[in-house]
PDB file of C-alpha atoms in Angstrom:
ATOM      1  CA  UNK A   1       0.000   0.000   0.000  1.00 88.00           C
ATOM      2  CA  UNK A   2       2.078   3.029  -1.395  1.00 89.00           C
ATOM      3  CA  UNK A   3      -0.551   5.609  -0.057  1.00 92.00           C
ATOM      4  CA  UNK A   4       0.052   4.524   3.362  1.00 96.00           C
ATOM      5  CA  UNK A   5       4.124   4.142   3.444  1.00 94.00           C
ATOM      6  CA  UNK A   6       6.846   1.853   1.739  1.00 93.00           C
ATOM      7  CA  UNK A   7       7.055  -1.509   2.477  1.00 94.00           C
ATOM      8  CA  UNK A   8       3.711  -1.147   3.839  1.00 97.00           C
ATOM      9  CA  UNK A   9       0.980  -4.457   2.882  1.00 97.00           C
ATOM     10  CA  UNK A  10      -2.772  -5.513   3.398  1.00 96.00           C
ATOM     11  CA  UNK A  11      -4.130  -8.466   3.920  1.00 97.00           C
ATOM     12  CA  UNK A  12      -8.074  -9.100   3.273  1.00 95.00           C
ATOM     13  CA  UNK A  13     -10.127 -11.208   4.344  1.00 96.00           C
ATOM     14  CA  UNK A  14     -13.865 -11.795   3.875  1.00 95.00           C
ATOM     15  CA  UNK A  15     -16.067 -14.027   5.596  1.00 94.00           C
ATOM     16  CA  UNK A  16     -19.484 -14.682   6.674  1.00 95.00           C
ATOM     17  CA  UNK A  17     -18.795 -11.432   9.277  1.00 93.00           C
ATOM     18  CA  UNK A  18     -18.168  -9.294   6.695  1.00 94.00           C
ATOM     19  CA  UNK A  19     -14.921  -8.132   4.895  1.00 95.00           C
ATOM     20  CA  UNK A  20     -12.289  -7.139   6.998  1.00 97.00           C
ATOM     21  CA  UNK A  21      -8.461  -5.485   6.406  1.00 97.00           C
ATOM     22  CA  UNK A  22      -4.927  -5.471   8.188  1.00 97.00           C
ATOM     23  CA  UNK A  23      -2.200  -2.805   7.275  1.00 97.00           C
ATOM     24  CA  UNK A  24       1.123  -3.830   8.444  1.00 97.00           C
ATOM     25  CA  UNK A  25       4.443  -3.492   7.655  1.00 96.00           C
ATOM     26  CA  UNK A  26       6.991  -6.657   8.043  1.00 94.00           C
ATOM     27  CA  UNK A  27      10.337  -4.902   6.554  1.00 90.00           C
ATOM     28  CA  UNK A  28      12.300  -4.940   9.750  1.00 86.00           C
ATOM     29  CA  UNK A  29      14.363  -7.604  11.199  1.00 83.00           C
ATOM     30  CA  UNK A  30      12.633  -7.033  14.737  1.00 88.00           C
ATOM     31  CA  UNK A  31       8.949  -7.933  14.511  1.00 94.00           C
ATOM     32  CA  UNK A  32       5.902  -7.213  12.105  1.00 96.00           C
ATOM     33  CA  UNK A  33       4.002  -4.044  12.924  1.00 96.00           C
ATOM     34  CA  UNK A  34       0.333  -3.861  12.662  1.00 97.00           C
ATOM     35  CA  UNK A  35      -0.492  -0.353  11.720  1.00 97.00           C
ATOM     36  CA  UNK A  36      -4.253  -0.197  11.270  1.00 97.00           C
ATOM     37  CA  UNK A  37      -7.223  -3.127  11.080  1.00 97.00           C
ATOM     38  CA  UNK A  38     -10.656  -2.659  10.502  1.00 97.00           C
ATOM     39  CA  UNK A  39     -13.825  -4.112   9.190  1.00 96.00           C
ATOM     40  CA  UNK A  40     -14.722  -2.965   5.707  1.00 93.00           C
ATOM     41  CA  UNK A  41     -18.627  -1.149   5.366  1.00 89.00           C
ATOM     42  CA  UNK A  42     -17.891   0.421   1.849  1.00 89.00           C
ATOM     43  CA  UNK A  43     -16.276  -0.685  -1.484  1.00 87.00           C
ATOM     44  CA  UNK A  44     -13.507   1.929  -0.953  1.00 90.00           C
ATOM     45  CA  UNK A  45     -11.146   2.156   2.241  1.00 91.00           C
ATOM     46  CA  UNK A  46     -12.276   5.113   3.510  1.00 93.00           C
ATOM     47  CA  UNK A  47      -9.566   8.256   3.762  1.00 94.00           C
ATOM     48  CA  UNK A  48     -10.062   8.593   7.587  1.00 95.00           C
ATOM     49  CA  UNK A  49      -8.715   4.730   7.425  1.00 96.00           C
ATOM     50  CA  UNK A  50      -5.412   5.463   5.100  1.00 96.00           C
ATOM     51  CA  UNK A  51      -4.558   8.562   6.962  1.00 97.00           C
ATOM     52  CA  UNK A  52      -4.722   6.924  10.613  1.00 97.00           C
ATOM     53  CA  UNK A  53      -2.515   3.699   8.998  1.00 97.00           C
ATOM     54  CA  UNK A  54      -0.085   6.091   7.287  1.00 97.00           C
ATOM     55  CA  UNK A  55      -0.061   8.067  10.614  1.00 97.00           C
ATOM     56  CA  UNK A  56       0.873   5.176  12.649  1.00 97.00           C
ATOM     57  CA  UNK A  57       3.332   4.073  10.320  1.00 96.00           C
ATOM     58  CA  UNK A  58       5.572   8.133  10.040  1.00 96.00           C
ATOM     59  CA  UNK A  59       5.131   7.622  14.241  1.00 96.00           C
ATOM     60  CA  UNK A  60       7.128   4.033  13.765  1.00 95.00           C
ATOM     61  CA  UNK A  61       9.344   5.422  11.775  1.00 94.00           C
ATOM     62  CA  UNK A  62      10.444   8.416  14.487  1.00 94.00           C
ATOM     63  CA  UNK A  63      10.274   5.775  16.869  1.00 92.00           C
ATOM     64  CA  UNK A  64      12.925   3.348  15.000  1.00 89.00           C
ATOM     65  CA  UNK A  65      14.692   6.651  13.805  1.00 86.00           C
ATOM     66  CA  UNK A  66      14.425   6.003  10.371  1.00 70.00           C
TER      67      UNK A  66
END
């Protein structure tokens, strides 16, 4: 998921619940970080979604000091 941050992937899964998404990012040798999850209501990921994933993910980054 460029829009969010590099490196950064989805997975999606749908079942009888309802469709559902993880953000996360697994580029670093330490652990994979979970930026954002959330159950799907609309076609599109909504923007309020993208910006709180691609938040969480320029916070990592200052964290790690990248």
């Amino acid at each position: 998921m460029p829009t969010v941050g590099q490196g950064v992937r989805e997975i999606r899964i749908r079942d009888a619940a309802g469709a559902f998404r993880i953000i996360y990012i697994a580029k670093f040798a330490d652990a994979v970080y979970v930026l954002h999850c959330f159950q799907k209501k609309t076609e599109k990921t909504s923007k309020a979604d993208l910006e709180l994933a691609s938040k969480r993910y320029r916070d990592l980054l200052k964290e790690l000091r990248l």
